[in-house]
mmCIF file of C-alpha atoms in Angstrom:
data_model
loop_
_atom_site.group_PDB
_atom_site.id
_atom_site.type_symbol
_atom_site.label_atom_id
_atom_site.label_comp_id
_atom_site.label_asym_id
_atom_site.label_seq_id
_atom_site.Cartn_x
_atom_site.Cartn_y
_atom_site.Cartn_z
ATOM 1 C CA MET A 1 20.003 -19.528 -85.077
ATOM 2 C CA ALA A 2 17.178 -20.048 -82.655
ATOM 3 C CA GLN A 3 17.643 -23.068 -80.400
ATOM 4 C CA GLN A 4 14.453 -23.528 -78.451
ATOM 5 C CA ILE A 5 14.567 -27.118 -77.365
ATOM 6 C CA THR A 6 11.800 -29.138 -75.885
ATOM 7 C CA ALA A 7 11.069 -28.818 -72.209
ATOM 8 C CA THR A 8 8.857 -31.431 -70.709
ATOM 9 C CA GLY A 9 7.154 -31.837 -67.402
ATOM 10 C CA VAL A 10 5.310 -34.885 -66.161
ATOM 11 C CA ARG A 11 2.231 -34.955 -63.946
ATOM 12 C CA ARG A 12 0.874 -38.240 -62.634
ATOM 13 C CA ILE A 13 -2.856 -37.643 -62.359
ATOM 14 C CA ASP A 14 -3.642 -41.062 -60.898
ATOM 15 C CA GLU A 15 -2.581 -44.671 -61.413
ATOM 16 C CA ALA A 16 -4.161 -44.790 -64.832
ATOM 17 C CA ALA A 17 -3.329 -41.426 -66.366
ATOM 18 C CA SER A 18 -0.353 -39.113 -66.717
ATOM 19 C CA ILE A 19 0.173 -35.829 -68.514
ATOM 20 C CA ILE A 20 3.327 -34.782 -70.331
ATOM 21 C CA ASP A 21 3.546 -30.984 -70.620
ATOM 22 C CA ILE A 22 5.489 -30.039 -73.733
ATOM 23 C CA GLN A 23 7.048 -26.638 -74.141
ATOM 24 C CA GLY A 24 8.996 -25.223 -77.086
ATOM 25 C CA GLU A 25 9.933 -27.316 -80.077
ATOM 26 C CA ILE A 26 9.439 -30.890 -81.139
ATOM 27 C CA THR A 27 12.010 -31.996 -83.677
ATOM 28 C CA ALA A 28 14.102 -35.121 -84.109
ATOM 29 C CA ARG A 29 16.471 -33.608 -81.552
ATOM 30 C CA SER A 30 13.768 -33.840 -78.893
ATOM 31 C CA GLU A 31 13.871 -37.639 -78.830
ATOM 32 C CA GLN A 32 15.783 -38.108 -75.603
ATOM 33 C CA GLN A 33 13.726 -35.593 -73.634
ATOM 34 C CA LEU A 34 10.415 -36.879 -74.910
ATOM 35 C CA MET A 35 11.259 -40.525 -74.309
ATOM 36 C CA GLU A 36 12.530 -39.751 -70.808
ATOM 37 C CA ALA A 37 9.298 -37.903 -70.106
ATOM 38 C CA TYR A 38 7.330 -40.870 -71.397
ATOM 39 C CA ALA A 39 9.289 -43.234 -69.164
ATOM 40 C CA ALA A 40 8.510 -41.001 -66.174
ATOM 41 C CA ALA A 41 4.828 -40.811 -67.141
ATOM 42 C CA SER A 42 4.428 -44.507 -67.706
ATOM 43 C CA GLY A 43 3.777 -46.800 -64.760
ATOM 44 C CA ALA A 44 2.760 -50.426 -64.545
ATOM 45 C CA ARG A 45 -0.923 -49.488 -64.365
ATOM 46 C CA THR A 46 -0.892 -46.461 -66.646
ATOM 47 C CA ARG A 47 -3.549 -46.748 -69.321
ATOM 48 C CA VAL A 48 -3.441 -43.286 -70.883
ATOM 49 C CA VAL A 49 -0.618 -40.838 -71.465
ATOM 50 C CA ILE A 50 -1.897 -37.376 -72.336
ATOM 51 C CA LEU A 51 0.278 -34.936 -74.279
ATOM 52 C CA ASN A 52 -0.284 -31.274 -73.447
ATOM 53 C CA PHE A 53 0.603 -29.169 -76.487
ATOM 54 C CA GLU A 54 -0.624 -25.815 -75.151
ATOM 55 C CA ARG A 55 2.927 -24.417 -75.145
ATOM 56 C CA LEU A 56 4.146 -26.049 -78.333
ATOM 57 C CA GLU A 57 5.860 -23.420 -80.476
ATOM 58 C CA TYR A 58 7.391 -25.313 -83.362
ATOM 59 C CA MET A 59 7.241 -28.777 -84.857
ATOM 60 C CA ASN A 60 8.848 -30.098 -88.026
ATOM 61 C CA SER A 61 8.419 -33.447 -89.754
ATOM 62 C CA GLY A 62 11.095 -34.979 -87.535
ATOM 63 C CA GLY A 63 8.853 -34.103 -84.603
ATOM 64 C CA ILE A 64 5.898 -35.880 -86.161
ATOM 65 C CA GLY A 65 8.087 -38.935 -86.740
ATOM 66 C CA LEU A 66 8.983 -38.835 -83.078
ATOM 67 C CA LEU A 67 5.310 -38.808 -82.105
ATOM 68 C CA VAL A 68 4.758 -41.871 -84.311
ATOM 69 C CA THR A 69 7.481 -43.787 -82.473
ATOM 70 C CA LEU A 70 6.104 -42.601 -79.128
ATOM 71 C CA LEU A 71 2.663 -43.840 -80.143
ATOM 72 C CA VAL A 72 4.044 -47.259 -81.067
ATOM 73 C CA ARG A 73 5.934 -47.467 -77.799
ATOM 74 C CA ALA A 74 2.801 -46.609 -75.819
ATOM 75 C CA ASN A 75 0.654 -49.075 -77.763
ATOM 76 C CA ARG A 76 3.189 -51.835 -77.070
ATOM 77 C CA GLN A 77 2.584 -51.165 -73.364
ATOM 78 C CA LYS A 78 -1.171 -51.380 -74.042
ATOM 79 C CA GLN A 79 -1.501 -47.666 -73.374
ATOM 80 C CA HIS A 80 -3.400 -45.019 -75.291
ATOM 81 C CA LEU A 81 -1.997 -41.646 -76.277
ATOM 82 C CA SER A 82 -4.220 -38.612 -76.288
ATOM 83 C CA ALA A 83 -3.575 -34.921 -76.752
ATOM 84 C CA TYR A 84 -4.962 -31.492 -75.953
ATOM 85 C CA GLY A 85 -3.980 -27.880 -76.424
ATOM 86 C CA LEU A 86 -3.264 -28.178 -80.141
ATOM 87 C CA ASN A 87 -3.932 -24.956 -81.997
ATOM 88 C CA GLU A 88 -5.635 -25.042 -85.392
ATOM 89 C CA HIS A 89 -2.323 -25.291 -87.257
ATOM 90 C CA TYR A 90 -1.119 -28.316 -85.303
ATOM 91 C CA ARG A 91 -4.553 -29.942 -85.482
ATOM 92 C CA GLN A 92 -4.246 -29.671 -89.245
ATOM 93 C CA ILE A 93 -0.831 -31.351 -89.149
ATOM 94 C CA PHE A 94 -2.294 -34.235 -87.130
ATOM 95 C CA GLU A 95 -5.054 -34.480 -89.726
ATOM 96 C CA LEU A 96 -2.624 -34.293 -92.666
ATOM 97 C CA THR A 97 -0.414 -37.052 -91.289
ATOM 98 C CA ARG A 98 -3.451 -39.044 -90.095
ATOM 99 C CA LEU A 99 -2.026 -39.151 -86.587
ATOM 100 C CA ASP A 100 -5.438 -37.971 -85.399
ATOM 101 C CA GLU A 101 -6.732 -41.465 -86.217
ATOM 102 C CA ALA A 102 -4.480 -42.955 -83.547
ATOM 103 C CA ILE A 103 -4.055 -40.156 -81.011
ATOM 104 C CA ALA A 104 -7.322 -38.857 -79.588
ATOM 105 C CA ILE A 105 -7.434 -35.059 -79.696
ATOM 106 C CA ASN A 106 -9.241 -33.195 -76.952
ATOM 107 C CA GLN A 107 -10.023 -29.521 -76.495
ATOM 108 C CA ASP A 108 -8.515 -29.093 -73.050
ATOM 109 C CA GLU A 109 -7.171 -30.946 -70.022
ATOM 110 C CA ALA A 110 -10.586 -31.429 -68.443
ATOM 111 C CA SER A 111 -12.017 -33.098 -71.523
ATOM 112 C CA ALA A 112 -8.884 -35.208 -71.974
ATOM 113 C CA LEU A 113 -9.178 -36.466 -68.399
ATOM 114 C CA ALA A 114 -12.925 -37.023 -68.748
ATOM 115 C CA ALA A 115 -12.291 -39.101 -71.880
ATOM 116 C CA THR A 116 -9.706 -41.092 -69.951
ATOM 117 C CA LYS A 117 -12.186 -41.911 -67.199
ATOM 118 C CA ALA A 118 -14.791 -42.894 -69.790
ATOM 119 C CA ARG A 119 -12.500 -45.595 -71.228
ATOM 120 C CA MET B 1 32.170 -23.963 -103.823
ATOM 121 C CA ILE B 2 28.428 -23.651 -104.241
ATOM 122 C CA GLU B 3 26.906 -20.449 -103.018
ATOM 123 C CA GLN B 4 24.787 -20.834 -99.919
ATOM 124 C CA PRO B 5 21.087 -20.098 -100.441
ATOM 125 C CA GLU B 6 19.090 -17.860 -98.207
ATOM 126 C CA ASP B 7 18.314 -19.931 -95.161
ATOM 127 C CA GLN B 8 15.173 -19.156 -93.254
ATOM 128 C CA ARG B 9 16.893 -20.031 -89.975
ATOM 129 C CA ALA B 10 20.281 -18.480 -90.589
ATOM 130 C CA GLY B 11 18.987 -14.918 -90.462
ATOM 131 C CA ALA B 12 16.900 -15.431 -87.355
ATOM 132 C CA GLU B 13 17.707 -13.383 -84.282
ATOM 133 C CA PRO B 14 19.132 -15.407 -81.403
ATOM 134 C CA GLY B 15 16.230 -16.644 -79.336
ATOM 135 C CA ALA B 16 13.707 -15.694 -82.019
ATOM 136 C CA ARG B 17 10.710 -17.981 -82.298
ATOM 137 C CA ARG B 18 10.744 -20.235 -85.342
ATOM 138 C CA ASN B 19 7.628 -20.505 -87.445
ATOM 139 C CA ASP B 20 6.696 -23.756 -89.162
ATOM 140 C CA GLU B 21 3.363 -22.706 -90.697
ATOM 141 C CA ALA B 22 4.642 -22.180 -94.243
ATOM 142 C CA SER B 23 6.564 -25.460 -94.172
ATOM 143 C CA TRP B 24 3.566 -27.775 -93.786
ATOM 144 C CA ALA B 25 1.064 -28.823 -96.428
ATOM 145 C CA LYS B 26 -2.610 -28.295 -95.711
ATOM 146 C CA PRO B 27 -4.628 -31.422 -94.899
ATOM 147 C CA VAL B 28 -5.984 -33.298 -97.905
ATOM 148 C CA ASP B 29 -8.771 -35.825 -97.808
ATOM 149 C CA ARG B 30 -7.687 -37.333 -101.122
ATOM 150 C CA LEU B 31 -4.831 -36.607 -103.491
ATOM 151 C CA SER B 32 -5.411 -34.725 -106.689
ATOM 152 C CA LEU B 33 -3.182 -34.731 -109.760
ATOM 153 C CA PRO B 34 -5.095 -32.951 -112.525
ATOM 154 C CA THR B 35 -2.429 -33.279 -115.205
ATOM 155 C CA ALA B 36 0.338 -35.823 -115.465
ATOM 156 C CA PRO B 37 3.683 -35.168 -117.129
ATOM 157 C CA ALA B 38 4.040 -36.462 -120.696
ATOM 158 C CA GLY B 39 5.031 -40.118 -120.770
ATOM 159 C CA ALA B 40 4.085 -40.775 -117.159
ATOM 160 C CA ILE B 41 1.641 -43.477 -116.124
ATOM 161 C CA ASN B 42 -0.835 -41.629 -113.954
ATOM 162 C CA LEU B 43 -2.376 -44.399 -111.911
ATOM 163 C CA ASN B 44 -3.029 -44.963 -108.212
ATOM 164 C CA VAL B 45 -2.639 -41.330 -107.166
ATOM 165 C CA SER B 46 -5.687 -39.161 -107.886
ATOM 166 C CA GLY B 47 -8.449 -39.888 -105.418
ATOM 167 C CA ARG B 48 -6.161 -41.824 -103.101
ATOM 168 C CA LYS B 49 -5.731 -41.078 -99.410
ATOM 169 C CA LEU B 50 -2.331 -40.676 -97.855
ATOM 170 C CA ILE B 51 -0.965 -43.677 -96.016
ATOM 171 C CA GLY B 52 1.635 -43.347 -93.289
ATOM 172 C CA PRO B 53 3.210 -45.499 -90.594
ATOM 173 C CA VAL B 54 -0.005 -45.347 -88.578
ATOM 174 C CA GLN B 55 -2.069 -46.863 -91.410
ATOM 175 C CA GLY B 56 0.231 -49.576 -92.822
ATOM 176 C CA PHE B 57 -0.006 -53.341 -92.277
ATOM 177 C CA GLY B 58 3.394 -54.922 -91.602
ATOM 178 C CA PRO B 59 6.082 -54.340 -88.986
ATOM 179 C CA LEU B 60 7.279 -50.762 -88.595
ATOM 180 C CA TRP B 61 10.885 -50.050 -89.492
ATOM 181 C CA GLN B 62 12.996 -46.959 -89.110
ATOM 182 C CA LYS B 63 15.737 -46.974 -91.708
ATOM 183 C CA THR B 64 18.381 -44.283 -91.768
ATOM 184 C CA TYR B 65 20.793 -43.722 -94.644
ATOM 185 C CA ARG B 66 23.514 -41.159 -94.060
ATOM 186 C CA ILE B 67 26.491 -39.960 -96.037
ATOM 187 C CA ARG B 68 29.252 -37.649 -94.852
ATOM 188 C CA LEU B 69 29.928 -35.242 -97.730
ATOM 189 C CA SER B 70 33.703 -35.213 -97.584
ATOM 190 C CA GLY B 71 35.880 -32.923 -99.625
ATOM 191 C CA ILE B 72 33.432 -30.073 -100.142
ATOM 192 C CA ALA B 73 32.459 -26.951 -98.227
ATOM 193 C CA THR B 74 28.756 -26.789 -98.981
ATOM 194 C CA SER B 75 26.369 -25.874 -96.192
ATOM 195 C CA ALA B 76 23.411 -28.053 -95.200
ATOM 196 C CA GLY B 77 20.994 -25.432 -96.545
ATOM 197 C CA ALA B 78 22.756 -25.403 -99.916
ATOM 198 C CA VAL B 79 22.747 -29.211 -100.063
ATOM 199 C CA VAL B 80 18.989 -29.372 -99.418
ATOM 200 C CA LYS B 81 18.310 -26.700 -102.057
ATOM 201 C CA ILE B 82 20.354 -28.606 -104.648
ATOM 202 C CA TRP B 83 18.619 -31.839 -103.606
ATOM 203 C CA LYS B 84 15.160 -30.309 -104.080
ATOM 204 C CA ASP B 85 16.061 -28.690 -107.395
ATOM 205 C CA ASN B 86 17.532 -31.861 -108.891
ATOM 206 C CA TYR B 87 15.622 -34.525 -106.994
ATOM 207 C CA PRO B 88 14.725 -36.934 -109.879
ATOM 208 C CA GLN B 89 18.213 -37.151 -111.290
ATOM 209 C CA PHE B 90 19.477 -38.783 -108.104
ATOM 210 C CA TRP B 91 17.114 -41.747 -108.470
ATOM 211 C CA PRO B 92 18.393 -45.130 -109.723
ATOM 212 C CA PRO B 93 17.917 -46.113 -113.364
ATOM 213 C CA GLY B 94 14.508 -47.721 -113.901
ATOM 214 C CA ASP B 95 12.810 -45.614 -111.256
ATOM 215 C CA ARG B 96 11.315 -42.295 -112.314
ATOM 216 C CA PHE B 97 10.074 -39.464 -110.143
ATOM 217 C CA TYR B 98 8.058 -36.788 -111.914
ATOM 218 C CA VAL B 99 8.566 -33.506 -110.130
ATOM 219 C CA PRO B 100 5.390 -31.633 -109.220
ATOM 220 C CA PRO B 101 4.614 -28.421 -111.163
ATOM 221 C CA HIS B 102 5.859 -26.190 -108.366
ATOM 222 C CA GLY B 103 8.786 -28.361 -107.379
ATOM 223 C CA ILE B 104 9.406 -29.955 -104.000
ATOM 224 C CA ALA B 105 7.113 -27.711 -101.972
ATOM 225 C CA PRO B 106 4.469 -28.328 -99.301
ATOM 226 C CA GLY B 107 1.227 -29.671 -100.780
ATOM 227 C CA GLU B 108 2.721 -30.722 -104.130
ATOM 228 C CA VAL B 109 2.073 -34.217 -105.504
ATOM 229 C CA GLY B 110 4.876 -36.188 -107.162
ATOM 230 C CA LEU B 111 4.278 -39.126 -109.473
ATOM 231 C CA ILE B 112 6.425 -42.270 -109.329
ATOM 232 C CA ASN B 113 6.840 -44.883 -112.080
ATOM 233 C CA SER B 114 9.064 -47.646 -110.849
ATOM 234 C CA ARG B 115 10.194 -50.752 -112.777
ATOM 235 C CA GLN B 116 9.620 -53.772 -110.552
ATOM 236 C CA VAL B 117 9.864 -57.543 -110.841
ATOM 237 C CA ALA B 118 8.486 -59.118 -114.026
ATOM 238 C CA GLY B 119 8.892 -55.801 -115.831
ATOM 239 C CA VAL B 120 5.802 -54.242 -114.280
ATOM 240 C CA ASP B 121 5.957 -50.467 -114.046
ATOM 241 C CA VAL B 122 4.362 -49.674 -110.701
ATOM 242 C CA ALA B 123 2.714 -46.276 -110.739
ATOM 243 C CA THR B 124 2.173 -44.493 -107.473
ATOM 244 C CA GLY B 125 2.791 -41.120 -105.870
ATOM 245 C CA VAL B 126 3.692 -39.020 -102.885
ATOM 246 C CA LEU B 127 2.598 -35.788 -101.252
ATOM 247 C CA VAL B 128 5.220 -33.337 -100.052
ATOM 248 C CA ILE B 129 3.899 -32.895 -96.533
ATOM 249 C CA TYR B 130 6.754 -30.739 -95.254
ATOM 250 C CA ALA B 131 9.572 -28.687 -96.740
ATOM 251 C CA ASP B 132 11.868 -26.094 -95.238
ATOM 252 C CA ALA B 133 15.448 -24.966 -95.854
ATOM 253 C CA GLU B 134 16.935 -27.965 -94.035
ATOM 254 C CA SER B 135 14.652 -30.855 -94.894
ATOM 255 C CA PHE B 136 11.654 -32.122 -96.826
ATOM 256 C CA THR B 137 9.278 -34.997 -96.167
ATOM 257 C CA PHE B 138 7.066 -37.192 -98.345
ATOM 258 C CA MET B 139 4.070 -39.282 -97.377
ATOM 259 C CA ASN B 140 2.842 -41.948 -99.773
ATOM 260 C CA ALA B 141 -0.409 -42.438 -101.648
ATOM 261 C CA ALA B 142 -2.471 -45.444 -100.569
ATOM 262 C CA GLY B 143 -1.471 -48.452 -102.644
ATOM 263 C CA HIS B 144 2.232 -47.618 -102.483
ATOM 264 C CA PRO B 145 4.312 -50.641 -101.413
ATOM 265 C CA VAL B 146 5.149 -48.990 -98.120
ATOM 266 C CA ALA B 147 3.073 -46.817 -95.817
ATOM 267 C CA ALA B 148 5.722 -44.288 -95.035
ATOM 268 C CA MET B 149 7.040 -40.923 -94.060
ATOM 269 C CA ILE B 150 10.377 -40.224 -95.750
ATOM 270 C CA THR B 151 12.484 -37.298 -94.598
ATOM 271 C CA PHE B 152 15.418 -35.946 -96.575
ATOM 272 C CA SER B 153 17.745 -33.657 -94.678
ATOM 273 C CA ALA B 154 21.242 -32.289 -94.340
ATOM 274 C CA SER B 155 23.087 -31.079 -91.284
ATOM 275 C CA ASP B 156 26.292 -29.261 -90.427
ATOM 276 C CA ASP B 157 28.609 -30.153 -87.582
ATOM 277 C CA ALA B 158 32.272 -29.752 -86.695
ATOM 278 C CA GLU B 159 33.259 -32.410 -89.241
ATOM 279 C CA GLY B 160 31.371 -30.805 -92.119
ATOM 280 C CA THR B 161 28.071 -31.557 -93.810
ATOM 281 C CA ALA B 162 26.121 -34.802 -93.944
ATOM 282 C CA ALA B 163 23.060 -35.740 -95.977
ATOM 283 C CA GLN B 164 20.454 -38.182 -94.715
ATOM 284 C CA VAL B 165 17.332 -40.051 -95.741
ATOM 285 C CA GLN B 166 15.228 -41.409 -92.910
ATOM 286 C CA VAL B 167 12.200 -43.565 -93.587
ATOM 287 C CA LEU B 168 9.520 -44.717 -91.190
ATOM 288 C CA ILE B 169 7.904 -47.559 -93.099
ATOM 289 C CA ARG B 170 5.449 -50.387 -92.798
ATOM 290 C CA PRO B 171 4.622 -52.668 -95.706
ATOM 291 C CA SER B 172 1.232 -51.364 -96.799
ATOM 292 C CA ASP B 173 -0.636 -54.653 -97.070
ATOM 293 C CA PRO B 174 -0.198 -58.442 -96.677
ATOM 294 C CA PHE B 175 1.070 -58.829 -100.263
ATOM 295 C CA TYR B 176 3.823 -56.260 -99.813
ATOM 296 C CA ASP B 177 4.561 -57.646 -96.365
ATOM 297 C CA LEU B 178 5.272 -61.085 -97.853
ATOM 298 C CA MET B 179 7.673 -59.489 -100.311
ATOM 299 C CA PHE B 180 9.253 -57.031 -97.886
ATOM 300 C CA LYS B 181 12.077 -59.040 -96.381
ATOM 301 C CA PHE B 182 13.464 -60.393 -99.632
ATOM 302 C CA TYR B 183 12.468 -57.661 -102.077
ATOM 303 C CA GLY B 184 10.866 -54.539 -100.566
ATOM 304 C CA SER B 185 13.457 -53.836 -97.903
ATOM 305 C CA PRO B 186 16.514 -54.380 -100.159
ATOM 306 C CA GLN B 187 14.736 -52.241 -102.766
ATOM 307 C CA GLU B 188 14.357 -49.408 -100.235
ATOM 308 C CA ASP B 189 18.040 -49.727 -99.378
ATOM 309 C CA ARG B 190 19.026 -49.714 -103.045
ATOM 310 C CA VAL B 191 16.992 -46.585 -103.887
ATOM 311 C CA TRP B 192 18.142 -44.441 -100.987
ATOM 312 C CA GLN B 193 21.772 -45.549 -100.999
ATOM 313 C CA HIS B 194 21.908 -44.778 -104.718
ATOM 314 C CA THR B 195 20.228 -41.410 -104.107
ATOM 315 C CA LEU B 196 22.805 -40.369 -101.524
ATOM 316 C CA ARG B 197 25.752 -41.529 -103.614
ATOM 317 C CA ALA B 198 24.379 -39.677 -106.650
ATOM 318 C CA LEU B 199 23.810 -36.532 -104.581
ATOM 319 C CA ALA B 200 27.364 -36.710 -103.261
ATOM 320 C CA ALA B 201 28.746 -37.206 -106.766
ATOM 321 C CA HIS B 202 26.728 -34.225 -108.025
ATOM 322 C CA LEU B 203 28.239 -32.091 -105.275
ATOM 323 C CA GLY B 204 31.729 -33.369 -106.021
ATOM 324 C CA ALA B 205 31.929 -35.063 -102.637
ATOM 325 C CA THR B 206 33.087 -38.503 -101.632
ATOM 326 C CA GLY B 207 31.794 -40.718 -98.849
ATOM 327 C CA ASP B 208 30.183 -44.015 -97.935
ATOM 328 C CA VAL B 209 26.529 -44.476 -97.089
ATOM 329 C CA GLU B 210 25.923 -45.733 -93.560
ATOM 330 C CA THR B 211 22.696 -47.693 -93.207
ATOM 331 C CA THR B 212 20.895 -48.510 -89.988
ATOM 332 C CA SER B 213 17.626 -50.398 -89.682
ATOM 333 C CA VAL B 214 15.623 -50.625 -86.476
ATOM 334 C CA CYS B 215 12.370 -52.541 -86.133
ATOM 335 C CA ILE B 216 10.168 -50.341 -83.969
ATOM 336 C CA ASP B 217 7.056 -52.482 -84.010
ATOM 337 C CA ARG B 218 7.027 -56.153 -85.011
ATOM 338 C CA ARG B 219 3.266 -56.526 -84.962
ATOM 339 C CA ARG B 220 1.136 -56.928 -88.038
ATOM 340 C CA ARG B 221 -1.934 -54.744 -88.064
ATOM 341 C CA TRP B 222 -4.664 -56.967 -89.431
ATOM 342 C CA SER B 223 -7.173 -54.134 -89.284
ATOM 343 C CA GLU B 224 -5.237 -52.671 -92.228
ATOM 344 C CA ALA B 225 -5.205 -55.861 -94.335
ATOM 345 C CA ASN B 226 -7.879 -54.359 -96.603
ATOM 346 C CA ASN B 227 -5.233 -52.002 -97.965
ATOM 347 C CA ILE B 228 -4.556 -54.773 -100.466
ATOM 348 C CA TRP B 229 -7.537 -53.604 -102.543
ATOM 349 C CA GLN B 230 -5.534 -50.491 -103.417
ATOM 350 C CA ASN B 231 -2.252 -52.335 -104.077
ATOM 351 C CA ALA B 232 -0.503 -50.270 -106.762
ATOM 352 C CA ALA B 233 1.614 -53.186 -108.036
ATOM 353 C CA ILE B 234 -1.407 -55.418 -108.658
ATOM 354 C CA ARG B 235 -3.370 -52.565 -110.229
ATOM 355 C CA SER B 236 -0.421 -51.469 -112.352
ATOM 356 C CA GLY B 237 0.032 -55.073 -113.504
ATOM 357 C CA PHE B 238 -3.624 -55.301 -114.582
ATOM 358 C CA PHE B 239 -3.276 -51.907 -116.287
ATOM 359 C CA MET B 240 -0.297 -53.138 -118.318
ATOM 360 C CA MET B 241 -1.950 -56.462 -119.176
ATOM 361 C CA SER B 242 -5.124 -54.722 -120.336
ATOM 362 C CA ALA B 243 -3.256 -52.368 -122.682
ATOM 363 C CA PRO B 244 -4.137 -54.411 -125.829
ATOM 364 C CA ILE B 245 -7.829 -54.347 -124.862
ATOM 365 C CA ARG B 246 -7.750 -50.569 -124.401
ATOM 366 C CA TRP B 247 -6.009 -50.242 -127.766
ATOM 367 C CA LEU B 248 -8.695 -52.383 -129.455
ATOM 368 C CA ILE B 249 -11.500 -50.320 -127.876
ATOM 369 C CA ARG B 250 -9.896 -47.062 -129.024
ATOM 370 C CA ALA B 251 -9.370 -48.446 -132.538
ATOM 371 C CA SER B 252 -12.967 -49.641 -132.835
ATOM 372 C CA ARG B 253 -14.287 -46.268 -131.642
ATOM 373 C CA THR B 254 -12.136 -44.465 -134.203
ATOM 374 C CA ALA B 255 -13.351 -46.781 -136.940
ATOM 375 C CA ALA B 256 -16.963 -46.241 -135.889
ATOM 376 C CA LYS B 257 -16.552 -42.458 -136.035
ATOM 377 C CA ARG B 258 -15.073 -42.656 -139.546
ATOM 378 C CA SER B 259 -17.904 -44.785 -140.830
#
């Protein structure tokens, strides 16, 4: 059985924005890694946390549930979540689950950061 | 012992990349249910949008119901297959789930008729947004009492197999929110605890259902208060109350045709 778990990296762009680089799978089993990454990405003055899905390989419905809880956690901190690097398939999943109404989807990192600065 | 079905993961080469494309439904703007099963009330589904935890009104809860399937040697994949194939029969009496034409599969729409307080049959529905060999997930039609994602799954570990229902739910609108603490939430517990016990009994297993509830977000989302216009309970109530009027209209039309 394949066991490609989530790998995450965190880049603090500036005081207001951080990027979480996601690699591999997002399933319910990814909770600890994703929440730890969020904690590392989130500072007192962070306004936007950007999720980089360029290297996402697999996501099931447990993974989408995890993104919902991450979104709520960020919103409680008065932060926005945005995303980039979603391929067409994962864009469709965001659309299906209506997550795209709450998580801004950008084409690439540059446009995600530009949108952050425009806020 | 029940024979294990073909599992899409079990045959995978170690380190092979998993593919989720066939497991997800395609996006839908609005639900469509061209034909309803005989005897079903087909209301509040066709033309409705999906409503999930991001769109609901009340506080967001994560409720997890889990049963350890003791006394059997059935794999998680086999449990999920049996669950999908027999899904409606595990529901409590008074609640009916009409299986979609192609079963529990991505993109299929299921119809729900549920007996609620005051004898009102609330008609609503779900879309199967995800289904694979280990789990399946529903998202509700707008107007459903809860804006939810509900995931049914089974898993194997050293102690055996366990089955689980996990719901991420917000009361859909202010009306349901008022009712949630004293009626909606216990109703959720009743349905899913019964489901797991019935599944276990079907498999010949024993076990107790463990229930955990965590409030993830206590806020009410007033921007979603307008969801009340699609409230399936209110609309189903009006539909039931107007039945005599519809009968009179049909009778007068028939009489007019004959004359």
